[in-house]
mmCIF file of C-alpha atoms in Angstrom:
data_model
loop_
_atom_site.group_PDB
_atom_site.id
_atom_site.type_symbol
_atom_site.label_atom_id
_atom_site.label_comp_id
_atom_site.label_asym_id
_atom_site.label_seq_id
_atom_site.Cartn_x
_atom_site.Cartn_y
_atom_site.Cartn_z
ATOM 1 C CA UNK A 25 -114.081 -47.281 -2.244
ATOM 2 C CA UNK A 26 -111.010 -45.392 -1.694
ATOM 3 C CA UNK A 27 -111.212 -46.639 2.253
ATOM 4 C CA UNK A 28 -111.612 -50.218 1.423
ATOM 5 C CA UNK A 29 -109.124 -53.172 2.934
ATOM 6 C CA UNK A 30 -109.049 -54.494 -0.613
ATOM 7 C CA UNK A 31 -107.904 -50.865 -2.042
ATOM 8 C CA UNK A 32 -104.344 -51.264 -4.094
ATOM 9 C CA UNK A 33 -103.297 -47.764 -2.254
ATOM 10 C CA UNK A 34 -103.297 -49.523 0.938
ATOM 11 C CA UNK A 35 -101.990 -52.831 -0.022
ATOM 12 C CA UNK A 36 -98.995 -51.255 -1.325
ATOM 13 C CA UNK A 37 -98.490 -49.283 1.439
ATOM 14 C CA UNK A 38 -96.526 -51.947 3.740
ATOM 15 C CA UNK A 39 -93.932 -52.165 1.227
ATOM 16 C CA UNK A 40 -93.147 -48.939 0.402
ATOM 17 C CA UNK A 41 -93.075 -47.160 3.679
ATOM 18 C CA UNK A 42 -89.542 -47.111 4.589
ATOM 19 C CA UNK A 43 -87.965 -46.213 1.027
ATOM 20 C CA UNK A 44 -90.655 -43.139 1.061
ATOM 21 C CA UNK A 45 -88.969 -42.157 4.462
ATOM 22 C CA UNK A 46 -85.270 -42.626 3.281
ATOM 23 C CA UNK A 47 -86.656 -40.201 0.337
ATOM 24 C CA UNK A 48 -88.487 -37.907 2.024
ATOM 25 C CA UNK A 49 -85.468 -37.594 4.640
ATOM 26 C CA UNK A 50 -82.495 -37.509 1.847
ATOM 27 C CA UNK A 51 -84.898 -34.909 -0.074
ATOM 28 C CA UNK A 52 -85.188 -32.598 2.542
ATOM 29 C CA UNK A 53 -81.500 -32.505 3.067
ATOM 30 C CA UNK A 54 -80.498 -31.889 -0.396
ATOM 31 C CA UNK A 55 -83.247 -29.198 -0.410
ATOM 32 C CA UNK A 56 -81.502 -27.556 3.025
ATOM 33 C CA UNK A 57 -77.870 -28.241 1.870
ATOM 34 C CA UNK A 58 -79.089 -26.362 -1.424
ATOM 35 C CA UNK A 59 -80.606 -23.047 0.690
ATOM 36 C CA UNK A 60 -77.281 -22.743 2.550
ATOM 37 C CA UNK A 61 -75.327 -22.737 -0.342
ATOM 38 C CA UNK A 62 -76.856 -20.165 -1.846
ATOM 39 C CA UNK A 63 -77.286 -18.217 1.580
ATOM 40 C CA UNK A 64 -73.805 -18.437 1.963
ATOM 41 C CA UNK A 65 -72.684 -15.806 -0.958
ATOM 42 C CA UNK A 66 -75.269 -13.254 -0.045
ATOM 43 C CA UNK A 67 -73.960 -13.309 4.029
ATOM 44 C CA UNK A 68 -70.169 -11.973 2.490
ATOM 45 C CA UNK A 69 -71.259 -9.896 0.081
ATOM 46 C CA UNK A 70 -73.577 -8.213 2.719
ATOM 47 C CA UNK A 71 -71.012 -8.356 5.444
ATOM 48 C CA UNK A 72 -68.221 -7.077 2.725
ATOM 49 C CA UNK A 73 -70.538 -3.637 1.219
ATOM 50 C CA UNK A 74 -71.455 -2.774 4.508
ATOM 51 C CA UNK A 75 -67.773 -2.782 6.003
ATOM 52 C CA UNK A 76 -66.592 0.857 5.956
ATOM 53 C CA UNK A 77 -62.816 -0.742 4.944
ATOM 54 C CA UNK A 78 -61.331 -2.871 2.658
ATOM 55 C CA UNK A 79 -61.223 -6.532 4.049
ATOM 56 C CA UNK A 80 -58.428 -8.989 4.227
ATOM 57 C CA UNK A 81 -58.952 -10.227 0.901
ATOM 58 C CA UNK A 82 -59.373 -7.205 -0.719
ATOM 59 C CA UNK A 83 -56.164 -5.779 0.959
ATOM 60 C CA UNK A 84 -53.492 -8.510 -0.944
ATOM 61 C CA UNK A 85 -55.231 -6.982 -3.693
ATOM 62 C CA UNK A 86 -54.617 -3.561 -2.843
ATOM 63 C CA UNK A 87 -51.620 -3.013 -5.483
ATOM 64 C CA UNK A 88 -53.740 -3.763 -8.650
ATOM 65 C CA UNK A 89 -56.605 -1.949 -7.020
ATOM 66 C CA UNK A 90 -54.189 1.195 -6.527
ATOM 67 C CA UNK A 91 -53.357 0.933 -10.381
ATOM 68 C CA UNK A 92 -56.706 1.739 -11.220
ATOM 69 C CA UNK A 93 -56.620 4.555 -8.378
ATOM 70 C CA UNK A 94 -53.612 6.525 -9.377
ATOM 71 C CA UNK A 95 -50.127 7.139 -8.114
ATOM 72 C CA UNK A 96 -49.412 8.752 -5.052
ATOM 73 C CA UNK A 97 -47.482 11.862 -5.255
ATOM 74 C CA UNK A 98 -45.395 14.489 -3.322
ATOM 75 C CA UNK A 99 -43.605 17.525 -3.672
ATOM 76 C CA UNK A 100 -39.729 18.779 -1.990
ATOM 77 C CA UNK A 101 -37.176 21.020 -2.364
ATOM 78 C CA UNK A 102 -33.231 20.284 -1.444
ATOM 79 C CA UNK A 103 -33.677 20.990 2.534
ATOM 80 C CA UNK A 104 -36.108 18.538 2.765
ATOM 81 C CA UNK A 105 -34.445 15.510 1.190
ATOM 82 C CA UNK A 106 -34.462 13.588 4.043
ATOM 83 C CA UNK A 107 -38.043 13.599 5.006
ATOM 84 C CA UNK A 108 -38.449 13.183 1.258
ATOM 85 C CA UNK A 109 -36.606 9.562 1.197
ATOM 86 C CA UNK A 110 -38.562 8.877 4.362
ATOM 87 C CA UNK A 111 -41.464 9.088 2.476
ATOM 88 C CA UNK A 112 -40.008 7.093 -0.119
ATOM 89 C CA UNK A 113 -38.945 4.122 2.151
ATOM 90 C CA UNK A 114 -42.249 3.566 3.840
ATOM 91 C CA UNK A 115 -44.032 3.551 0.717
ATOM 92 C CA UNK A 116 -41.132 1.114 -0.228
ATOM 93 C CA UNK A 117 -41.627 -1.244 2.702
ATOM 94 C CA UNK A 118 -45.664 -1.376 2.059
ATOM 95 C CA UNK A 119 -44.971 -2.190 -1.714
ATOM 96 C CA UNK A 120 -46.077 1.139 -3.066
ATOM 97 C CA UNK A 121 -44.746 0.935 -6.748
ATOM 98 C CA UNK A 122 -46.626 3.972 -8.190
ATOM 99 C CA UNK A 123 -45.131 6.794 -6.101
ATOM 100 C CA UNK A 124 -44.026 10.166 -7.853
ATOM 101 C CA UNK A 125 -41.944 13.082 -6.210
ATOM 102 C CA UNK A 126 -42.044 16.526 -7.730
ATOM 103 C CA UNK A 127 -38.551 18.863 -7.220
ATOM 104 C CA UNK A 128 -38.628 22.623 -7.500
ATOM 105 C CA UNK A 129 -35.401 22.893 -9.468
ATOM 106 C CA UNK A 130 -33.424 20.924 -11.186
ATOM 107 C CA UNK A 131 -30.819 20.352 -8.323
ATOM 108 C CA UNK A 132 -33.136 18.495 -5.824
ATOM 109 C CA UNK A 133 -33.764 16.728 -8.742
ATOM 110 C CA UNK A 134 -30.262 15.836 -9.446
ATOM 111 C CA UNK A 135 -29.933 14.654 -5.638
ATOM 112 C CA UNK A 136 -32.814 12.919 -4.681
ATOM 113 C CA UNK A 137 -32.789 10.608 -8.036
ATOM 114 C CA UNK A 138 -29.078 9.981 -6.563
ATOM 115 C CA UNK A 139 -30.680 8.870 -3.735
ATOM 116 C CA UNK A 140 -33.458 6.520 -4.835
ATOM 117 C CA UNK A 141 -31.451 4.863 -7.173
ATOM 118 C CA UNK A 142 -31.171 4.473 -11.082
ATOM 119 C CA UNK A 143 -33.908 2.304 -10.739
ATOM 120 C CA UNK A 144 -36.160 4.661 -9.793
ATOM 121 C CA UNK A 145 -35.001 8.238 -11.136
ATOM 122 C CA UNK A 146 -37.388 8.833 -13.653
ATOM 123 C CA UNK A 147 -39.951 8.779 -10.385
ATOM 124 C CA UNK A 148 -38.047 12.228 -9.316
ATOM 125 C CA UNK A 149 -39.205 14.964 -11.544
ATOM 126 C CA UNK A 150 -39.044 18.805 -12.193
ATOM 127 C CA UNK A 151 -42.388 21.197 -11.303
ATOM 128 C CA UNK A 152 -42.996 23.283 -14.306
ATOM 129 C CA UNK A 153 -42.408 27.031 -13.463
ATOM 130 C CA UNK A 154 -46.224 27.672 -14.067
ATOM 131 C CA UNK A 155 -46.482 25.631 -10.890
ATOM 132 C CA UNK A 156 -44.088 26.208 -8.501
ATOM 133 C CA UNK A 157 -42.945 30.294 -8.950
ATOM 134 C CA UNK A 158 -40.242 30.592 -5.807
ATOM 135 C CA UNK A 159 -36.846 30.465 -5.627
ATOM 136 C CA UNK A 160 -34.466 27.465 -5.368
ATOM 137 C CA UNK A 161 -32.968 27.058 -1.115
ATOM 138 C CA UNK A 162 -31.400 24.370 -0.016
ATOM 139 C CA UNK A 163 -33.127 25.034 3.295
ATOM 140 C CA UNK A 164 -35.645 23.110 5.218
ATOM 141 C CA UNK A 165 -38.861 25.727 5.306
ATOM 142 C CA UNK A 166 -39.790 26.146 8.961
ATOM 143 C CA UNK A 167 -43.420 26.178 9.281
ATOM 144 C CA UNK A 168 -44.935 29.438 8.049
ATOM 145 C CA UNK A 169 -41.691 31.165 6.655
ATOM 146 C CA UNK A 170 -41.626 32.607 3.320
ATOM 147 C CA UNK A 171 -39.960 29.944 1.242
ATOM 148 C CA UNK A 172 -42.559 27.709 3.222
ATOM 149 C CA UNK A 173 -45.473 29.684 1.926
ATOM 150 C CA UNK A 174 -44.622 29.445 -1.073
ATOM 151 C CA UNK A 175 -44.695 26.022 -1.432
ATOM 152 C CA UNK A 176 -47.755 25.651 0.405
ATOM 153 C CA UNK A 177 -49.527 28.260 -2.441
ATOM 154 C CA UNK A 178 -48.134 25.879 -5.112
ATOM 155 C CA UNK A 179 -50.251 22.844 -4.236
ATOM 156 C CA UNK A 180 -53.646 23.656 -5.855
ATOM 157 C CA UNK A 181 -51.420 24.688 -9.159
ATOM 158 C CA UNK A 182 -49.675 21.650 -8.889
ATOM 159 C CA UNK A 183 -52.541 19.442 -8.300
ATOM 160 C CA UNK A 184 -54.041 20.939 -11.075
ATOM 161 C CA UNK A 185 -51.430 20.651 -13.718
ATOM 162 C CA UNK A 186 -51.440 16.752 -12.275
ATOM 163 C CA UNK A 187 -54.871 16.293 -12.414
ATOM 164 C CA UNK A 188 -55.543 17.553 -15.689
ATOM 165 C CA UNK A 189 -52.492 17.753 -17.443
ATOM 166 C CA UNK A 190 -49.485 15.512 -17.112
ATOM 167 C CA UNK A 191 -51.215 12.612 -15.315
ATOM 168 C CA UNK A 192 -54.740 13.207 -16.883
ATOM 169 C CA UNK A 193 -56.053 11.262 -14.527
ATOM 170 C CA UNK A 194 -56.562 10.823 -10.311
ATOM 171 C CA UNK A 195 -53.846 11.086 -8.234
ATOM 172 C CA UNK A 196 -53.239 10.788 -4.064
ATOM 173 C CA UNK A 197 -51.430 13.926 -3.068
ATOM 174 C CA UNK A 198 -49.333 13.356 0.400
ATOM 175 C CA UNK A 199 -47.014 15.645 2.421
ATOM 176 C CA UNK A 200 -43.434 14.278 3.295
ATOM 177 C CA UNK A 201 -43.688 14.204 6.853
ATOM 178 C CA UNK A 202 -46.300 11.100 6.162
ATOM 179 C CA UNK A 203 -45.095 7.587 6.947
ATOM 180 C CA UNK A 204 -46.657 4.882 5.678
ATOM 181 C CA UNK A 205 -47.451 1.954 7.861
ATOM 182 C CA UNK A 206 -49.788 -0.222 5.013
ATOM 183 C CA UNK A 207 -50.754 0.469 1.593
ATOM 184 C CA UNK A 208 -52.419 4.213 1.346
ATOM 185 C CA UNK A 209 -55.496 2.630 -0.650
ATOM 186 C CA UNK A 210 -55.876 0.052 2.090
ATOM 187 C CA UNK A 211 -58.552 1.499 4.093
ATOM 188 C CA UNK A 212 -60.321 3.716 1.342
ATOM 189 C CA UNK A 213 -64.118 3.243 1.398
ATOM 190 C CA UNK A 214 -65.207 -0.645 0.241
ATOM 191 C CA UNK A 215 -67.639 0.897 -1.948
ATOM 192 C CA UNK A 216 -65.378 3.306 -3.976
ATOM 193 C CA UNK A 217 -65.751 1.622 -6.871
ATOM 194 C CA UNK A 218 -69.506 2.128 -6.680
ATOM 195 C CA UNK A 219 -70.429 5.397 -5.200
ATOM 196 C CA UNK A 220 -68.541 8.480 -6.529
ATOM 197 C CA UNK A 221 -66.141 10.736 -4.873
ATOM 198 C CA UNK A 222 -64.863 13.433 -6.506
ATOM 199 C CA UNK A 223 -62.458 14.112 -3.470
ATOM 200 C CA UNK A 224 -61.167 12.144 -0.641
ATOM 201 C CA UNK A 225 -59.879 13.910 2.380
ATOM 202 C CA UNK A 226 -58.534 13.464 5.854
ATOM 203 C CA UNK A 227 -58.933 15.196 9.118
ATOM 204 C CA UNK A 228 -56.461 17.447 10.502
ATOM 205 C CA UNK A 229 -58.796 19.336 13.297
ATOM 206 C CA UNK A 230 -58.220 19.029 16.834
ATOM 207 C CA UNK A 231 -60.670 16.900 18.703
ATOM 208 C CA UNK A 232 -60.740 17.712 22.534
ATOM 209 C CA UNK A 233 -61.462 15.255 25.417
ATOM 210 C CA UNK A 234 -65.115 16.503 26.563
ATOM 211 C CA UNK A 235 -66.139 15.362 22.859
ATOM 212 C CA UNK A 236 -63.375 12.369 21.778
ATOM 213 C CA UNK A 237 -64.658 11.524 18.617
ATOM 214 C CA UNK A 238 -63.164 12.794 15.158
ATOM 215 C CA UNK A 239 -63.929 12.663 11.095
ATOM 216 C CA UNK A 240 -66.749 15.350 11.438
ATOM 217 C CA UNK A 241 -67.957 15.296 7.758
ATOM 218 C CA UNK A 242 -67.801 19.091 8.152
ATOM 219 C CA UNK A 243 -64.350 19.072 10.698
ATOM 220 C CA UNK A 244 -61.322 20.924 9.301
ATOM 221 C CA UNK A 245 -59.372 18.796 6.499
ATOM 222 C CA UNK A 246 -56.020 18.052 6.271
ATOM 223 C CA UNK A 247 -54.457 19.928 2.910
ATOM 224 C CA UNK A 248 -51.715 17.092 3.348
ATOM 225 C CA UNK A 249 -53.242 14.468 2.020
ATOM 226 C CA UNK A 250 -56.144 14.348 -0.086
ATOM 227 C CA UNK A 251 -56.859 12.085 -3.332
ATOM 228 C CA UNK A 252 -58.839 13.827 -6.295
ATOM 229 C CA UNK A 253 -60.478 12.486 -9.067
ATOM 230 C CA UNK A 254 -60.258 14.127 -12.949
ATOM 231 C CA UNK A 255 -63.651 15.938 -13.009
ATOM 232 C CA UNK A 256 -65.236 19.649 -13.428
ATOM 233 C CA UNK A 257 -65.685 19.756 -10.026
ATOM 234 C CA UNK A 258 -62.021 19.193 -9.442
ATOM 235 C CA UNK A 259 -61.056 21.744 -12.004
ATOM 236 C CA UNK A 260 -63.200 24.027 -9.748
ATOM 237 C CA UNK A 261 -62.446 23.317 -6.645
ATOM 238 C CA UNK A 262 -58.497 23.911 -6.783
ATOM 239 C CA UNK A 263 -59.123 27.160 -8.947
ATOM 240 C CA UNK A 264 -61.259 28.414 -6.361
ATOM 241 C CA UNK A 265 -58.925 27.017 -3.480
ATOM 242 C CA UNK A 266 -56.565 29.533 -5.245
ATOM 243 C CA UNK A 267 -58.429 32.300 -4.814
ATOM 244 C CA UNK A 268 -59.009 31.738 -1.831
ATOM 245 C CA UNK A 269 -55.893 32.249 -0.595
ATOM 246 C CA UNK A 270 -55.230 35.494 -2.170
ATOM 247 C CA UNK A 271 -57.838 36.657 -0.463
ATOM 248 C CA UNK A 272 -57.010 35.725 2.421
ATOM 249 C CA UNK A 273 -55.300 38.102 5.178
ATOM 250 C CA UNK A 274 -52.044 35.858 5.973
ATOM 251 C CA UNK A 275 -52.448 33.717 2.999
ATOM 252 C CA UNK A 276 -52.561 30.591 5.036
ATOM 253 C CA UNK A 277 -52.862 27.394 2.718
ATOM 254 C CA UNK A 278 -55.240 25.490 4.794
ATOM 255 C CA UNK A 279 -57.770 27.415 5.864
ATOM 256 C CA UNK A 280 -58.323 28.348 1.964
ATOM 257 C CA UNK A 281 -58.901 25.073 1.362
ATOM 258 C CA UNK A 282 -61.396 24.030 3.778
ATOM 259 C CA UNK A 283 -63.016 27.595 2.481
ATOM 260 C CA UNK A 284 -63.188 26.164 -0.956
ATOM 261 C CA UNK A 285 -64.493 23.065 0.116
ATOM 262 C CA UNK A 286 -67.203 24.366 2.163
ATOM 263 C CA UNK A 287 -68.224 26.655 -0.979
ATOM 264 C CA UNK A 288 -67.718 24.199 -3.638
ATOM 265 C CA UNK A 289 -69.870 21.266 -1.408
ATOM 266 C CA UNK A 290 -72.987 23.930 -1.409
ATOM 267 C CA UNK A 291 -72.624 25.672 -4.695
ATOM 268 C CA UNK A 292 -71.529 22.435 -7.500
ATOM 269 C CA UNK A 293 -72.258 19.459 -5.779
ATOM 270 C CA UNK A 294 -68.985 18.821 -4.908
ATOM 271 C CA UNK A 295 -68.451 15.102 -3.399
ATOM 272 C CA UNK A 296 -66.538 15.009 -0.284
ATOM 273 C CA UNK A 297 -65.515 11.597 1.683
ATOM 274 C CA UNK A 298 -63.579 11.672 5.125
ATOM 275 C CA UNK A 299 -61.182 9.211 5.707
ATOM 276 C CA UNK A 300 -61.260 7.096 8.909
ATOM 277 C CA UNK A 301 -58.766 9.219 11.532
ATOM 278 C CA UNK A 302 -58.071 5.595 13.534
ATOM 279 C CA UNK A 303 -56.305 4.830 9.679
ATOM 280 C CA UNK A 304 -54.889 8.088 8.426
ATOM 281 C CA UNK A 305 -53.382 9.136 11.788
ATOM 282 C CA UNK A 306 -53.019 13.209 12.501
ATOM 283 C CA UNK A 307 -50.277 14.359 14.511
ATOM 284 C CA UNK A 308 -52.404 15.845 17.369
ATOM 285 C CA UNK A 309 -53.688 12.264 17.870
ATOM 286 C CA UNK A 310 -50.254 10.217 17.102
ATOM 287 C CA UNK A 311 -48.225 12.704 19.504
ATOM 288 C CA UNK A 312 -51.049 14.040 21.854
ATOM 289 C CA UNK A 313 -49.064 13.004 25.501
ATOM 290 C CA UNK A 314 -46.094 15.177 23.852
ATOM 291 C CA UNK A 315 -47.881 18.525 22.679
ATOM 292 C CA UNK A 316 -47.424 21.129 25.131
ATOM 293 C CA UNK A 317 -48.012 24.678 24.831
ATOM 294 C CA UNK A 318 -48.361 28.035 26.059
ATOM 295 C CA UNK A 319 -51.710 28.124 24.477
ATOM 296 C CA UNK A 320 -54.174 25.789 26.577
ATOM 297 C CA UNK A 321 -55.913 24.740 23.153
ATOM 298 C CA UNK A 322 -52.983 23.302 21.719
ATOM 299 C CA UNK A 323 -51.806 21.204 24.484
ATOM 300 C CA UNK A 324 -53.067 17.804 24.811
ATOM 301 C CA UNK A 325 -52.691 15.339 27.545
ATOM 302 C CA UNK A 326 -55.652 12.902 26.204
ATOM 303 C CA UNK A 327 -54.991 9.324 25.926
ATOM 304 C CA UNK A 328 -56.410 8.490 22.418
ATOM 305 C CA UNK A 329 -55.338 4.224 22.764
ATOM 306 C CA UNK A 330 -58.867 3.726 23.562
ATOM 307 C CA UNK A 331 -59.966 5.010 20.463
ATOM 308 C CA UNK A 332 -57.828 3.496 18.316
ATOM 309 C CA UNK A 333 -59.423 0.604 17.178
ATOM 310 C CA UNK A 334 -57.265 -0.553 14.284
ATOM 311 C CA UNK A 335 -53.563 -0.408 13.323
ATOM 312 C CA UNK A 336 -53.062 2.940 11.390
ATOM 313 C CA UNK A 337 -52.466 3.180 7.629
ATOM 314 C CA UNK A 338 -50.050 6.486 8.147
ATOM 315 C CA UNK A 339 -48.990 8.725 10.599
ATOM 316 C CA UNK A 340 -48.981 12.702 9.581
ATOM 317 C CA UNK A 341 -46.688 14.449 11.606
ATOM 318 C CA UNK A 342 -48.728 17.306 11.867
ATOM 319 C CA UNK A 343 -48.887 19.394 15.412
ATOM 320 C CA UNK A 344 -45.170 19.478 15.120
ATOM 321 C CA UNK A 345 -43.125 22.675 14.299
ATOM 322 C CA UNK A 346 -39.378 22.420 13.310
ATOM 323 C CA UNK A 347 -37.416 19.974 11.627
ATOM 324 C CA UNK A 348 -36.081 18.725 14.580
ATOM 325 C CA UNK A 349 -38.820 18.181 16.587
ATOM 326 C CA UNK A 350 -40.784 16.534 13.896
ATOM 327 C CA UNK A 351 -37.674 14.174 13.563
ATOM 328 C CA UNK A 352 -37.532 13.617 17.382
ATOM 329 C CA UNK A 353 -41.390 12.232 17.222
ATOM 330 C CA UNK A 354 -40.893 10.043 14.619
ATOM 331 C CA UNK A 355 -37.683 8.498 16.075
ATOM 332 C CA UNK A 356 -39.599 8.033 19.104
ATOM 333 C CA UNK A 357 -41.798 5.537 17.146
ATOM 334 C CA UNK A 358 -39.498 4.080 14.985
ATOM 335 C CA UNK A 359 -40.398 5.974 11.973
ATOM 336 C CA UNK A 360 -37.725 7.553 11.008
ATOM 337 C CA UNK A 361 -35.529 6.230 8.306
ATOM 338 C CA UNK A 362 -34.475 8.049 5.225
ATOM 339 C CA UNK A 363 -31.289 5.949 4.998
ATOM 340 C CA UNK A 364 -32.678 2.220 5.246
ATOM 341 C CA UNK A 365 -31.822 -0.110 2.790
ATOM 342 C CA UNK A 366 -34.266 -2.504 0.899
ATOM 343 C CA UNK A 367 -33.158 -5.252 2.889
ATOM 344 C CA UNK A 368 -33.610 -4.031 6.302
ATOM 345 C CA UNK A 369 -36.539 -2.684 5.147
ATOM 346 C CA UNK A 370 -38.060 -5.986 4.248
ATOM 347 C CA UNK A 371 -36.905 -7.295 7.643
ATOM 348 C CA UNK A 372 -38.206 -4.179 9.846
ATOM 349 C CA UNK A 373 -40.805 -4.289 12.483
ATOM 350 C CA UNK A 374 -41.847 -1.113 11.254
ATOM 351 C CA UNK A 375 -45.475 -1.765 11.715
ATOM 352 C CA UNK A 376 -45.233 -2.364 15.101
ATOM 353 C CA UNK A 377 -46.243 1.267 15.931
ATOM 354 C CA UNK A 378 -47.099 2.402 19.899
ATOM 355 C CA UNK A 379 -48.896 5.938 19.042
ATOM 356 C CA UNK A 380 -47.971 6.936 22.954
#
């Protein structure tokens, strides 16, 4: 009988209790050390998909990343030289290799690839005429004058010719009055490589204190800076951003764009993500204490600090008319240096930015 004194279950029992404990107990331990190993990967790769940025390990990887992204590129005349190497030197200090700036004639060519060095001349290159149709001026453009205009009209040919012709491929398309503070792909959405975007764009609408939050997905974008990929939807997009600003009254560039956007989101499926506005800084949030104006809805006295809950990627100096003025804000902030060399820039406290 299995209860029985004489049973060999039970006589054996006395001698093997303790061993069966230290196996039990060691068992159990490899069995829990096991389940937190394997926890362990799941808890970052959760934590990493579901963060709206790129995280600290993912950022010193940010330069091979933007290879596969695309350069980033710009466009200038002769007035605007300085603001051009501005541009040039904070994409410089943030180790932004893959940079490209488009001249409209063959002088601001000649001068700017004086400027950036042998080293990097064959960055500075001539828009095709099919692009760019105005007249060479040494001239900075004030905002909304006719040399200005022009320009402006220019981008969606240019991006286009980019796009699908000479760079076959995406590209990151950035006004000159940007500074960069970290790498422009830095803060692009974790999942990029995943879910598909055929355009990437950033905020330029003011955002008033009785509502202080910004990056509607349908606020007013920024036709500044915006990254596009090589697809039909692209193609359609900028032709249609073309048209409409001939139809337009005053021809304004901006407004045309957000037009085609709207249009294009409803009628081909066009893919639209916003870029954070605490990373890609607008002017009317970097400058707010200093706009003033006759017109109550462009002066702001709101203290955005609160809301800015991470250091910014760039600052667009947007809200700000004239050459001077623009210049004024930035050296304010210590963002202003088109003549910096590569050893003070590599020394700079440039990222220590105050947006007040």
């Amino acid at each position: 009988m299995t209860n029985s004194s004489d049973s060999p279950i039970n006589r054996a029992t006395g001698a093997t209790t303790r061993p069966t404990k230290y196996f039990i107990i060691l068992t159990l331990a490899l069995i829990a050390a096991i389940g937190i190993i394997k926890m362990m990967p799941v808890s970052i790769i959760r934590l990493s998909s579901s963060s709206p940025t790129l995280n600290h390990t993912r950022q010193q990887n940010t330069a091979a990343f933007a290879r596969e992204l695309g350069p980033v590129v710009a466009m200038t005349n002769s007035g605007n030289l300085d603001f051009a190497m501005n541009w040039v030197n904070s994409l410089r200090r943030v180790g932004v290799r893959e940079w490209i700036i488009f001249a409209t004639d063959d002088q601001t060519v000649a001068q700017l690839q004086k400027r950036v060095g042998s080293a990097e001349a064959q960055k500075i290159r001539r828009m095709p005429k099919s692009v760019y149709r105005g007249k060479s001026d040494k001239q900075h453009y004030q905002y909304r004058s006719a040399g200005w205009t022009e320009m402006m009209h220019s981008v969606p040919r240019l991006l286009r010719w980019l796009v699908f012709e000479e760079i076959k491929g995406p590209v990151l398309y950035s006004d000159t009055d940007i500074v960069w503070l970290e790498h422009p792909y830095s803060a692009f959405p974790a999942d990029f490589g995943k879910v598909w975007f055929d355009l990437i764009a950033s905020v330029d609408g003011r955002v008033f204190e009785a509502n202080p939050t910004e990056c509607p997905e349908d606020g007013s974008f920024c036709g500044g800076l915006m990254y596009l990929q090589h697809s039909d939807r692209i193609a359609k997009l900028l032709d249609d951003w073309e048209i409409e600003i001939t139809k337009s009254a005053d021809g304004k560039n901006q407004p045309a764009y957000n037009a085609a956007i709207s249009a294009n989101r409803k009628t081909s499926g066009l893919k639209v993500h916003t870029l954070d506005c605490a990373a890609y800084v607008n002017g009317w949030r970097a400058f707010c204490p200093d706009i003033v104006s006759r017109k109550s809805k462009f002066t702001c006295k709101f203290d955005w600090s609160s809301y800015q809950n991470r250091s910014p990627v760039m600052i667009h100096a947007t809200y700000t008319v004239g050459k001077d003025l623009k210049i004024e804000r930035l050296k304010k902030r210590g963002l202003w240096r088109p003549y910096s060399t590569i050893d003070v820039e590599l020394n700079s406290s440039w990222r220590v930015l105050r947006l007040g």
